[in-house]
C-alpha atoms as a PDB file:
ATOM      1  CA  MET A   1       0.109   0.050  -0.127  1.00  0.00           C
ATOM      2  CA  LYS A   2       1.431   3.438  -0.968  1.00  0.00           C
ATOM      3  CA  SER A   3       1.258   6.089   1.688  1.00  0.00           C
ATOM      4  CA  ILE A   4       0.761   9.948   1.361  1.00  0.00           C
ATOM      5  CA  ASN A   5       1.127  12.729   3.863  1.00  0.00           C
ATOM      6  CA  ILE A   6      -2.303  14.559   4.809  1.00  0.00           C
ATOM      7  CA  GLY A   7      -1.970  18.008   3.670  1.00  0.00           C
ATOM      8  CA  ASN A   8       1.467  19.635   4.513  1.00  0.00           C
ATOM      9  CA  SER A   9       1.448  17.749   7.856  1.00  0.00           C
ATOM     10  CA  ASN A  10       3.704  15.152   9.126  1.00  0.00           C
ATOM     11  CA  VAL A  11       0.626  12.863   9.330  1.00  0.00           C
ATOM     12  CA  GLU A  12       1.592   9.941   6.848  1.00  0.00           C
ATOM     13  CA  THR A  13      -0.865   7.154   6.212  1.00  0.00           C
ATOM     14  CA  SER A  14      -2.087   4.890   3.398  1.00  0.00           C
ATOM     15  CA  ASN A  15      -3.479   6.451   0.276  1.00  0.00           C
ATOM     16  CA  ILE A  16      -6.733   4.566   0.784  1.00  0.00           C
ATOM     17  CA  ALA A  17      -8.770   4.950   3.896  1.00  0.00           C
ATOM     18  CA  LEU A  18     -11.479   2.710   5.552  1.00  0.00           C
ATOM     19  CA  GLY A  19     -14.669   4.451   6.383  1.00  0.00           C
ATOM     20  CA  CYS A  20     -16.413   3.034   9.471  1.00  0.00           C
ATOM     21  CA  MET A  21     -19.922   4.317   8.828  1.00  0.00           C
ATOM     22  CA  ARG A  22     -21.464   0.798   8.274  1.00  0.00           C
ATOM     23  CA  ILE A  23     -19.911  -1.053  11.196  1.00  0.00           C
ATOM     24  CA  ALA A  24     -22.572   0.219  13.660  1.00  0.00           C
ATOM     25  CA  ASN A  25     -24.568  -2.961  13.249  1.00  0.00           C
ATOM     26  CA  MET A  26     -22.012  -5.583  12.774  1.00  0.00           C
ATOM     27  CA  GLU A  27     -21.003  -8.246  15.075  1.00  0.00           C
ATOM     28  CA  LYS A  28     -17.796  -7.946  16.998  1.00  0.00           C
ATOM     29  CA  ASP A  29     -16.273 -10.751  15.154  1.00  0.00           C
ATOM     30  CA  SER A  30     -17.263  -9.188  11.678  1.00  0.00           C
ATOM     31  CA  VAL A  31     -15.869  -5.820  12.795  1.00  0.00           C
ATOM     32  CA  ASP A  32     -12.536  -7.468  14.098  1.00  0.00           C
ATOM     33  CA  LYS A  33     -12.165  -9.369  10.754  1.00  0.00           C
ATOM     34  CA  LEU A  34     -12.747  -6.271   8.778  1.00  0.00           C
ATOM     35  CA  ILE A  35     -10.352  -4.165  10.641  1.00  0.00           C
ATOM     36  CA  LYS A  36      -7.529  -6.882  10.800  1.00  0.00           C
ATOM     37  CA  THR A  37      -7.963  -7.344   7.013  1.00  0.00           C
ATOM     38  CA  ALA A  38      -7.840  -3.415   6.404  1.00  0.00           C
ATOM     39  CA  LEU A  39      -4.698  -3.423   8.462  1.00  0.00           C
ATOM     40  CA  ASP A  40      -3.174  -6.418   6.658  1.00  0.00           C
ATOM     41  CA  GLU A  41      -3.721  -4.769   3.331  1.00  0.00           C
ATOM     42  CA  GLY A  42      -1.823  -1.758   4.502  1.00  0.00           C
ATOM     43  CA  ILE A  43      -4.658   0.564   5.370  1.00  0.00           C
ATOM     44  CA  THR A  44      -3.708   2.865   8.176  1.00  0.00           C
ATOM     45  CA  LEU A  45      -6.544   5.561   8.408  1.00  0.00           C
ATOM     46  CA  PHE A  46      -9.822   4.950   9.654  1.00  0.00           C
ATOM     47  CA  ASP A  47     -12.719   7.413   9.195  1.00  0.00           C
ATOM     48  CA  HIS A  48     -15.409   7.813  11.698  1.00  0.00           C
ATOM     49  CA  ALA A  49     -18.113  10.536  12.746  1.00  0.00           C
ATOM     50  CA  ASP A  50     -19.986  11.103  15.899  1.00  0.00           C
ATOM     51  CA  ILE A  51     -23.349  10.333  14.036  1.00  0.00           C
ATOM     52  CA  TYR A  52     -22.567   7.008  12.550  1.00  0.00           C
ATOM     53  CA  GLY A  53     -24.686   4.878  14.136  1.00  0.00           C
ATOM     54  CA  LYS A  54     -25.389   7.311  16.729  1.00  0.00           C
ATOM     55  CA  GLY A  55     -21.914   6.673  17.973  1.00  0.00           C
ATOM     56  CA  GLN A  56     -22.196   2.816  17.804  1.00  0.00           C
ATOM     57  CA  SER A  57     -19.589   2.820  14.954  1.00  0.00           C
ATOM     58  CA  GLU A  58     -16.838   4.365  17.115  1.00  0.00           C
ATOM     59  CA  ILE A  59     -18.042   2.072  20.021  1.00  0.00           C
ATOM     60  CA  ASN A  60     -17.587  -1.063  18.041  1.00  0.00           C
ATOM     61  CA  PHE A  61     -14.312  -0.060  16.665  1.00  0.00           C
ATOM     62  CA  GLY A  62     -13.005   0.825  19.988  1.00  0.00           C
ATOM     63  CA  LYS A  63     -14.058  -2.827  21.155  1.00  0.00           C
ATOM     64  CA  VAL A  64     -11.863  -4.597  18.359  1.00  0.00           C
ATOM     65  CA  LEU A  65      -8.617  -2.492  18.952  1.00  0.00           C
ATOM     66  CA  ASP A  66      -6.578  -1.810  21.807  1.00  0.00           C
ATOM     67  CA  LEU A  67      -6.411   2.040  21.270  1.00  0.00           C
ATOM     68  CA  LYS A  68      -4.307   2.806  24.249  1.00  0.00           C
ATOM     69  CA  SER A  69      -1.527   0.168  23.466  1.00  0.00           C
ATOM     70  CA  SER A  70       2.101   1.120  21.975  1.00  0.00           C
ATOM     71  CA  LYS A  71       0.604   0.239  18.449  1.00  0.00           C
ATOM     72  CA  ARG A  72      -1.830   3.400  18.656  1.00  0.00           C
ATOM     73  CA  ASP A  73       0.688   5.379  16.655  1.00  0.00           C
ATOM     74  CA  GLU A  74       0.764   2.801  13.825  1.00  0.00           C
ATOM     75  CA  ILE A  75      -2.794   3.857  12.850  1.00  0.00           C
ATOM     76  CA  VAL A  76      -4.339   7.455  12.077  1.00  0.00           C
ATOM     77  CA  ILE A  77      -8.090   7.891  13.489  1.00  0.00           C
ATOM     78  CA  GLN A  78     -10.175  10.795  12.569  1.00  0.00           C
ATOM     79  CA  SER A  79     -13.717  11.659  13.493  1.00  0.00           C
ATOM     80  CA  LYS A  80     -16.064  14.315  12.602  1.00  0.00           C
ATOM     81  CA  CYS A  81     -18.542  16.495  14.598  1.00  0.00           C
ATOM     82  CA  GLY A  82     -21.091  19.205  14.055  1.00  0.00           C
ATOM     83  CA  ILE A  83     -24.398  17.532  12.678  1.00  0.00           C
ATOM     84  CA  ARG A  84     -27.009  17.623  15.147  1.00  0.00           C
ATOM     85  CA  ALA A  85     -30.638  16.654  15.050  1.00  0.00           C
ATOM     86  CA  GLY A  86     -32.193  19.311  12.593  1.00  0.00           C
ATOM     87  CA  PHE A  87     -29.255  21.633  12.760  1.00  0.00           C
ATOM     88  CA  PHE A  88     -25.391  22.234  12.585  1.00  0.00           C
ATOM     89  CA  ASP A  89     -23.356  23.187  15.629  1.00  0.00           C
ATOM     90  CA  PHE A  90     -19.896  24.562  15.475  1.00  0.00           C
ATOM     91  CA  SER A  91     -19.882  26.262  19.004  1.00  0.00           C
ATOM     92  CA  LYS A  92     -16.916  25.937  21.061  1.00  0.00           C
ATOM     93  CA  GLU A  93     -18.884  24.024  23.958  1.00  0.00           C
ATOM     94  CA  TYR A  94     -20.398  21.599  21.700  1.00  0.00           C
ATOM     95  CA  ILE A  95     -17.025  20.825  19.864  1.00  0.00           C
ATOM     96  CA  MET A  96     -15.347  20.190  23.098  1.00  0.00           C
ATOM     97  CA  GLU A  97     -18.175  17.995  24.196  1.00  0.00           C
ATOM     98  CA  SER A  98     -18.426  15.937  21.188  1.00  0.00           C
ATOM     99  CA  VAL A  99     -14.493  15.203  21.155  1.00  0.00           C
ATOM    100  CA  ASP A 100     -14.707  13.877  24.818  1.00  0.00           C
ATOM    101  CA  ASN A 101     -17.606  11.600  23.778  1.00  0.00           C
ATOM    102  CA  ILE A 102     -15.742  10.478  20.627  1.00  0.00           C
ATOM    103  CA  LEU A 103     -12.570   9.736  22.704  1.00  0.00           C
ATOM    104  CA  LYS A 104     -14.613   7.822  25.240  1.00  0.00           C
ATOM    105  CA  ARG A 105     -16.614   5.755  22.616  1.00  0.00           C
ATOM    106  CA  LEU A 106     -13.331   4.742  20.834  1.00  0.00           C
ATOM    107  CA  ASN A 107     -11.479   4.264  24.059  1.00  0.00           C
ATOM    108  CA  THR A 108      -8.371   6.342  23.010  1.00  0.00           C
ATOM    109  CA  ASP A 109      -6.618   9.375  24.360  1.00  0.00           C
ATOM    110  CA  TYR A 110      -6.633  11.196  21.311  1.00  0.00           C
ATOM    111  CA  LEU A 111      -7.767  11.717  17.448  1.00  0.00           C
ATOM    112  CA  ASP A 112      -5.081  12.182  14.873  1.00  0.00           C
ATOM    113  CA  ILE A 113      -7.763  14.435  12.816  1.00  0.00           C
ATOM    114  CA  LEU A 114     -10.945  16.130  13.787  1.00  0.00           C
ATOM    115  CA  LEU A 115     -13.143  17.047  10.916  1.00  0.00           C
ATOM    116  CA  LEU A 116     -15.967  19.568  11.089  1.00  0.00           C
ATOM    117  CA  HIS A 117     -18.838  17.741   9.554  1.00  0.00           C
ATOM    118  CA  ARG A 118     -20.563  19.841   6.927  1.00  0.00           C
ATOM    119  CA  PRO A 119     -20.665  23.716   7.142  1.00  0.00           C
ATOM    120  CA  ASP A 120     -22.425  25.607   9.906  1.00  0.00           C
ATOM    121  CA  THR A 121     -23.665  29.062   8.568  1.00  0.00           C
ATOM    122  CA  LEU A 122     -23.690  30.267  12.213  1.00  0.00           C
ATOM    123  CA  MET A 123     -20.088  29.349  12.592  1.00  0.00           C
ATOM    124  CA  GLU A 124     -18.125  31.829  14.798  1.00  0.00           C
ATOM    125  CA  PRO A 125     -14.347  31.221  13.533  1.00  0.00           C
ATOM    126  CA  GLU A 126     -13.035  32.572  16.719  1.00  0.00           C
ATOM    127  CA  GLU A 127     -15.030  30.140  18.725  1.00  0.00           C
ATOM    128  CA  VAL A 128     -13.866  27.333  16.437  1.00  0.00           C
ATOM    129  CA  ALA A 129     -10.403  28.686  16.832  1.00  0.00           C
ATOM    130  CA  GLU A 130     -10.381  28.536  20.587  1.00  0.00           C
ATOM    131  CA  ALA A 131     -11.783  25.014  20.731  1.00  0.00           C
ATOM    132  CA  PHE A 132      -9.263  23.502  18.441  1.00  0.00           C
ATOM    133  CA  SER A 133      -6.341  25.456  20.442  1.00  0.00           C
ATOM    134  CA  LEU A 134      -7.682  23.871  23.672  1.00  0.00           C
ATOM    135  CA  LEU A 135      -7.976  20.475  21.927  1.00  0.00           C
ATOM    136  CA  VAL A 136      -4.387  20.701  20.741  1.00  0.00           C
ATOM    137  CA  ASN A 137      -2.925  22.011  24.007  1.00  0.00           C
ATOM    138  CA  SER A 138      -4.710  19.045  25.924  1.00  0.00           C
ATOM    139  CA  GLY A 139      -3.459  16.583  23.629  1.00  0.00           C
ATOM    140  CA  LYS A 140      -6.950  15.309  22.422  1.00  0.00           C
ATOM    141  CA  VAL A 141      -6.649  16.512  18.891  1.00  0.00           C
ATOM    142  CA  ARG A 142      -3.406  16.748  16.801  1.00  0.00           C
ATOM    143  CA  LYS A 143      -4.857  18.066  13.408  1.00  0.00           C
ATOM    144  CA  PHE A 144      -7.957  19.523  11.892  1.00  0.00           C
ATOM    145  CA  GLY A 145      -9.959  19.351   8.648  1.00  0.00           C
ATOM    146  CA  VAL A 146     -13.400  19.778   7.297  1.00  0.00           C
ATOM    147  CA  SER A 147     -16.097  17.864   5.243  1.00  0.00           C
ATOM    148  CA  ASN A 148     -18.055  19.336   2.589  1.00  0.00           C
ATOM    149  CA  HIS A 149     -16.459  22.931   2.625  1.00  0.00           C
ATOM    150  CA  ASN A 150     -15.927  25.245  -0.093  1.00  0.00           C
ATOM    151  CA  PRO A 151     -12.765  27.311  -0.344  1.00  0.00           C
ATOM    152  CA  MET A 152     -14.022  30.598   0.991  1.00  0.00           C
ATOM    153  CA  GLN A 153     -15.475  28.916   4.118  1.00  0.00           C
ATOM    154  CA  ILE A 154     -12.035  27.190   4.656  1.00  0.00           C
ATOM    155  CA  GLN A 155     -10.210  30.469   4.230  1.00  0.00           C
ATOM    156  CA  LEU A 156     -12.478  31.931   6.754  1.00  0.00           C
ATOM    157  CA  LEU A 157     -11.668  29.426   9.299  1.00  0.00           C
ATOM    158  CA  ASN A 158      -7.823  29.456   8.311  1.00  0.00           C
ATOM    159  CA  LYS A 159      -7.942  33.380   9.174  1.00  0.00           C
ATOM    160  CA  TYR A 160      -8.412  32.298  12.747  1.00  0.00           C
ATOM    161  CA  LEU A 161      -6.755  29.115  13.259  1.00  0.00           C
ATOM    162  CA  GLU A 162      -3.257  28.376  14.394  1.00  0.00           C
ATOM    163  CA  ASP A 163      -3.387  24.980  13.018  1.00  0.00           C
ATOM    164  CA  LYS A 164      -4.643  25.267   9.427  1.00  0.00           C
ATOM    165  CA  ILE A 165      -7.086  22.932   7.747  1.00  0.00           C
ATOM    166  CA  ILE A 166      -5.442  19.720   6.327  1.00  0.00           C
ATOM    167  CA  VAL A 167      -8.249  17.904   4.930  1.00  0.00           C
ATOM    168  CA  ASN A 168     -11.567  18.321   3.003  1.00  0.00           C
ATOM    169  CA  GLN A 169     -13.784  15.518   2.756  1.00  0.00           C
ATOM    170  CA  LEU A 170     -15.879  15.932  -0.331  1.00  0.00           C
ATOM    171  CA  GLN A 171     -18.183  13.460  -2.590  1.00  0.00           C
ATOM    172  CA  LEU A 172     -16.285  12.653  -5.368  1.00  0.00           C
ATOM    173  CA  SER A 173     -16.710   9.546  -7.963  1.00  0.00           C
ATOM    174  CA  ILE A 174     -16.244   8.867 -11.706  1.00  0.00           C
ATOM    175  CA  THR A 175     -20.023   9.871 -12.030  1.00  0.00           C
ATOM    176  CA  ASN A 176     -20.273  12.714  -9.309  1.00  0.00           C
ATOM    177  CA  SER A 177     -17.050  14.568 -10.658  1.00  0.00           C
ATOM    178  CA  SER A 178     -18.424  18.221 -10.871  1.00  0.00           C
ATOM    179  CA  MET A 179     -15.353  19.633  -9.339  1.00  0.00           C
ATOM    180  CA  ILE A 180     -13.365  18.228 -12.186  1.00  0.00           C
ATOM    181  CA  ASP A 181     -15.951  18.633 -14.956  1.00  0.00           C
ATOM    182  CA  CYS A 182     -15.966  22.517 -14.531  1.00  0.00           C
ATOM    183  CA  GLY A 183     -12.391  22.708 -14.952  1.00  0.00           C
ATOM    184  CA  LEU A 184     -12.363  21.053 -18.225  1.00  0.00           C
ATOM    185  CA  ASN A 185     -15.254  22.960 -19.478  1.00  0.00           C
ATOM    186  CA  VAL A 186     -14.192  26.716 -18.859  1.00  0.00           C
ATOM    187  CA  ASN A 187     -16.023  29.059 -20.886  1.00  0.00           C
ATOM    188  CA  MET A 188     -18.773  26.969 -22.066  1.00  0.00           C
ATOM    189  CA  GLU A 189     -22.308  27.290 -21.865  1.00  0.00           C
ATOM    190  CA  ILE A 190     -23.121  23.646 -20.934  1.00  0.00           C
ATOM    191  CA  ASP A 191     -23.974  22.070 -17.490  1.00  0.00           C
ATOM    192  CA  GLY A 192     -20.457  20.685 -17.171  1.00  0.00           C
ATOM    193  CA  SER A 193     -18.942  24.281 -17.062  1.00  0.00           C
ATOM    194  CA  ILE A 194     -21.007  25.186 -13.927  1.00  0.00           C
ATOM    195  CA  ASN A 195     -18.632  25.754 -11.075  1.00  0.00           C
ATOM    196  CA  ARG A 196     -20.610  24.533  -8.181  1.00  0.00           C
ATOM    197  CA  ASP A 197     -17.730  24.388  -5.365  1.00  0.00           C
ATOM    198  CA  ASP A 198     -15.694  27.594  -6.333  1.00  0.00           C
ATOM    199  CA  SER A 199     -12.905  25.538  -7.927  1.00  0.00           C
ATOM    200  CA  VAL A 200     -12.690  23.718  -4.716  1.00  0.00           C
ATOM    201  CA  LEU A 201     -10.081  21.146  -6.246  1.00  0.00           C
ATOM    202  CA  GLU A 202      -7.469  23.827  -7.531  1.00  0.00           C
ATOM    203  CA  PHE A 203      -8.089  25.487  -4.156  1.00  0.00           C
ATOM    204  CA  CYS A 204      -7.133  22.504  -2.104  1.00  0.00           C
ATOM    205  CA  ARG A 205      -4.262  21.618  -4.253  1.00  0.00           C
ATOM    206  CA  LEU A 206      -2.903  25.242  -3.909  1.00  0.00           C
ATOM    207  CA  ASN A 207      -3.237  25.020  -0.218  1.00  0.00           C
ATOM    208  CA  ASP A 208      -2.047  21.684   0.478  1.00  0.00           C
ATOM    209  CA  ILE A 209      -5.143  20.426   1.674  1.00  0.00           C
ATOM    210  CA  THR A 210      -5.884  16.586   1.090  1.00  0.00           C
ATOM    211  CA  ILE A 211      -9.125  15.747  -0.801  1.00  0.00           C
ATOM    212  CA  GLN A 212     -10.801  12.623   0.659  1.00  0.00           C
ATOM    213  CA  ALA A 213     -13.103  11.176  -1.579  1.00  0.00           C
ATOM    214  CA  TRP A 214     -16.452   9.997   0.129  1.00  0.00           C
ATOM    215  CA  SER A 215     -18.933   7.567  -1.841  1.00  0.00           C
ATOM    216  CA  PRO A 216     -16.146   6.699  -4.384  1.00  0.00           C
ATOM    217  CA  VAL A 217     -18.155   4.091  -6.122  1.00  0.00           C
ATOM    218  CA  GLN A 218     -21.547   5.953  -5.863  1.00  0.00           C
ATOM    219  CA  TYR A 219     -23.762   7.924  -8.040  1.00  0.00           C
ATOM    220  CA  GLY A 220     -26.109  10.606  -7.092  1.00  0.00           C
ATOM    221  CA  PHE A 221     -26.542  11.079  -3.358  1.00  0.00           C
ATOM    222  CA  PHE A 222     -26.531   7.795  -1.770  1.00  0.00           C
ATOM    223  CA  GLU A 223     -28.519   6.538  -4.929  1.00  0.00           C
ATOM    224  CA  GLY A 224     -26.468   3.356  -5.084  1.00  0.00           C
ATOM    225  CA  THR A 225     -23.267   2.051  -6.929  1.00  0.00           C
ATOM    226  CA  PHE A 226     -22.402   2.428 -10.346  1.00  0.00           C
ATOM    227  CA  LEU A 227     -20.562  -0.794 -10.414  1.00  0.00           C
ATOM    228  CA  ASN A 228     -22.366  -3.381 -12.411  1.00  0.00           C
ATOM    229  CA  ASN A 229     -25.402  -1.267 -12.832  1.00  0.00           C
ATOM    230  CA  PRO A 230     -27.183  -1.233 -16.108  1.00  0.00           C
ATOM    231  CA  LYS A 231     -27.634   2.359 -15.797  1.00  0.00           C
ATOM    232  CA  PHE A 232     -23.879   2.612 -16.421  1.00  0.00           C
ATOM    233  CA  LYS A 233     -23.125  -0.225 -18.919  1.00  0.00           C
ATOM    234  CA  GLU A 234     -20.473   1.631 -20.984  1.00  0.00           C
ATOM    235  CA  LEU A 235     -18.695   2.792 -17.863  1.00  0.00           C
ATOM    236  CA  ASN A 236     -18.664  -0.865 -16.519  1.00  0.00           C
ATOM    237  CA  GLU A 237     -17.354  -1.958 -19.775  1.00  0.00           C
ATOM    238  CA  LYS A 238     -14.534   0.497 -19.990  1.00  0.00           C
ATOM    239  CA  LEU A 239     -13.624  -0.222 -16.382  1.00  0.00           C
ATOM    240  CA  THR A 240     -13.561  -4.096 -17.091  1.00  0.00           C
ATOM    241  CA  GLU A 241     -11.772  -3.525 -20.296  1.00  0.00           C
ATOM    242  CA  ILE A 242      -9.229  -1.567 -18.785  1.00  0.00           C
ATOM    243  CA  GLY A 243      -8.714  -3.459 -15.681  1.00  0.00           C
ATOM    244  CA  ALA A 244      -8.130  -6.744 -17.664  1.00  0.00           C
ATOM    245  CA  ARG A 245      -4.791  -5.001 -18.639  1.00  0.00           C
ATOM    246  CA  TYR A 246      -3.698  -4.932 -14.900  1.00  0.00           C
ATOM    247  CA  GLY A 247      -5.325  -8.206 -13.958  1.00  0.00           C
ATOM    248  CA  VAL A 248      -7.915  -6.525 -11.838  1.00  0.00           C
ATOM    249  CA  ASN A 249     -11.738  -6.004 -11.803  1.00  0.00           C
ATOM    250  CA  ASN A 250     -13.981  -2.857 -12.417  1.00  0.00           C
ATOM    251  CA  ASN A 251     -14.224  -2.283  -8.505  1.00  0.00           C
ATOM    252  CA  THR A 252     -10.366  -1.749  -8.429  1.00  0.00           C
ATOM    253  CA  MET A 253     -10.438   0.477 -11.347  1.00  0.00           C
ATOM    254  CA  ALA A 254     -12.757   2.743 -10.049  1.00  0.00           C
ATOM    255  CA  TYR A 255     -10.280   3.564  -7.222  1.00  0.00           C
ATOM    256  CA  ALA A 256      -7.471   3.528  -9.463  1.00  0.00           C
ATOM    257  CA  TRP A 257      -9.157   6.238 -11.440  1.00  0.00           C
ATOM    258  CA  LEU A 258      -9.292   8.575  -8.324  1.00  0.00           C
ATOM    259  CA  LEU A 259      -5.930   7.609  -7.456  1.00  0.00           C
ATOM    260  CA  ARG A 260      -4.193   8.662 -10.896  1.00  0.00           C
ATOM    261  CA  HIS A 261      -5.150  12.238 -10.330  1.00  0.00           C
ATOM    262  CA  PRO A 262      -2.125  14.566  -9.157  1.00  0.00           C
ATOM    263  CA  ALA A 263      -4.051  16.184  -6.494  1.00  0.00           C
ATOM    264  CA  LYS A 264      -3.161  12.685  -4.570  1.00  0.00           C
ATOM    265  CA  ILE A 265      -6.872  12.218  -3.699  1.00  0.00           C
ATOM    266  CA  GLN A 266      -7.580   9.931  -0.700  1.00  0.00           C
ATOM    267  CA  PRO A 267     -10.584   7.654  -1.613  1.00  0.00           C
ATOM    268  CA  VAL A 268     -12.497   6.667   1.751  1.00  0.00           C
ATOM    269  CA  THR A 269     -14.078   3.191   1.006  1.00  0.00           C
ATOM    270  CA  GLY A 270     -17.117   2.283   3.170  1.00  0.00           C
ATOM    271  CA  THR A 271     -17.371  -1.407   2.214  1.00  0.00           C
ATOM    272  CA  THR A 272     -17.711  -3.907   5.008  1.00  0.00           C
ATOM    273  CA  ASN A 273     -17.163  -6.717   2.389  1.00  0.00           C
ATOM    274  CA  ILE A 274     -13.796  -8.557   2.936  1.00  0.00           C
ATOM    275  CA  GLU A 275     -12.939  -9.453  -0.678  1.00  0.00           C
ATOM    276  CA  ARG A 276     -14.195  -6.240  -2.083  1.00  0.00           C
ATOM    277  CA  LEU A 277     -11.901  -4.705   0.412  1.00  0.00           C
ATOM    278  CA  LYS A 278      -8.896  -6.454  -0.839  1.00  0.00           C
ATOM    279  CA  GLU A 279      -9.805  -5.579  -4.528  1.00  0.00           C
ATOM    280  CA  ILE A 280      -9.995  -1.979  -3.631  1.00  0.00           C
ATOM    281  CA  CYS A 281      -6.386  -2.220  -1.905  1.00  0.00           C
ATOM    282  CA  LYS A 282      -4.955  -3.263  -5.313  1.00  0.00           C
ATOM    283  CA  ALA A 283      -5.784   0.074  -6.797  1.00  0.00           C
ATOM    284  CA  SER A 284      -3.007   1.733  -4.588  1.00  0.00           C
ATOM    285  CA  ASP A 285      -0.264   0.118  -6.723  1.00  0.00           C
ATOM    286  CA  ILE A 286      -1.869   0.760 -10.101  1.00  0.00           C
ATOM    287  CA  LYS A 287      -1.056   3.898 -12.034  1.00  0.00           C
ATOM    288  CA  ILE A 288      -3.279   4.139 -15.301  1.00  0.00           C
ATOM    289  CA  THR A 289      -2.217   6.009 -18.239  1.00  0.00           C
ATOM    290  CA  ARG A 290      -3.399   9.671 -19.080  1.00  0.00           C
ATOM    291  CA  GLU A 291      -5.345   8.042 -21.998  1.00  0.00           C
ATOM    292  CA  GLU A 292      -7.032   5.310 -19.714  1.00  0.00           C
ATOM    293  CA  TRP A 293      -8.086   8.131 -17.456  1.00  0.00           C
ATOM    294  CA  TYR A 294      -9.794   9.953 -20.092  1.00  0.00           C
ATOM    295  CA  GLU A 295     -11.356   6.859 -21.611  1.00  0.00           C
ATOM    296  CA  ILE A 296     -13.189   6.038 -18.134  1.00  0.00           C
ATOM    297  CA  TYR A 297     -14.077   9.643 -17.797  1.00  0.00           C
ATOM    298  CA  ARG A 298     -15.648   9.868 -21.141  1.00  0.00           C
ATOM    299  CA  SER A 299     -17.065   6.282 -20.644  1.00  0.00           C
ATOM    300  CA  ALA A 300     -19.435   7.617 -17.738  1.00  0.00           C
ATOM    301  CA  GLY A 301     -21.133  10.228 -20.518  1.00  0.00           C
ATOM    302  CA  LYS A 302     -18.761  13.252 -19.819  1.00  0.00           C
ATOM    303  CA  VAL A 303     -18.185  14.887 -23.048  1.00  0.00           C
ATOM    304  CA  LEU A 304     -14.607  16.837 -23.759  1.00  0.00           C
ATOM    305  CA  PRO A 305     -15.138  20.231 -25.175  1.00  0.00           C
END
């Protein structure tokens, strides 16, 4: 498994992460097998959020790993907070309370990275900065990031933060690629030219912010996977065709497509299927050609100008 540094920090981790949203309803033995398989395959970053299973995902994870042992430093654990029932909350009090609860559920002393989970328009960045400073000084959190934020929102935060944002977790896949589409269709009067995210891809590259791609094989907003889906016949045929050249399947190739981008995008897989996880991890060592990348892109119905 190849490794990357998150942002411009010294946090080194695997270039593929395991998202733990779906482990909330799994039995302990199944969670144990999934996590051990991930570790055996070289995955070292595990992604959580306090809302996943209403905290049960973190509890289940903490039960299968001794996160207070000497091996704690061998993995990177991140979690997210800020989403509450019917509203968002980036207040100092709630961030501090959330982290304490996250650490308790995970049974660990610190988070490597804390992400603010979706933007809060009532955010007071001075409060966030105060919370982050307290968390760093207490040793509870080492680095910080965001999820689903646009460039101006990140800049507003960074104006007040001593420890700058190093992660932005965004929905990105072959079919959900508007941040890429708009950069290819500049000055065009077509849907693909619409800049929905204020050039977030280029902004993150300019500012050494790692993009973590969530739902890397999903289409729409949790509408399902495009893999082996008859709605995406041409895409799957192309993924299979190119995958055959590398001795892998379409699942692996969907991740290889993301990893090929020079932005050093880190896909976050949410699979709980052991064999599928092994297939995904093979993508880490595959570098498809420029021509193959664009072939896959076009096969998803994308039209180049």
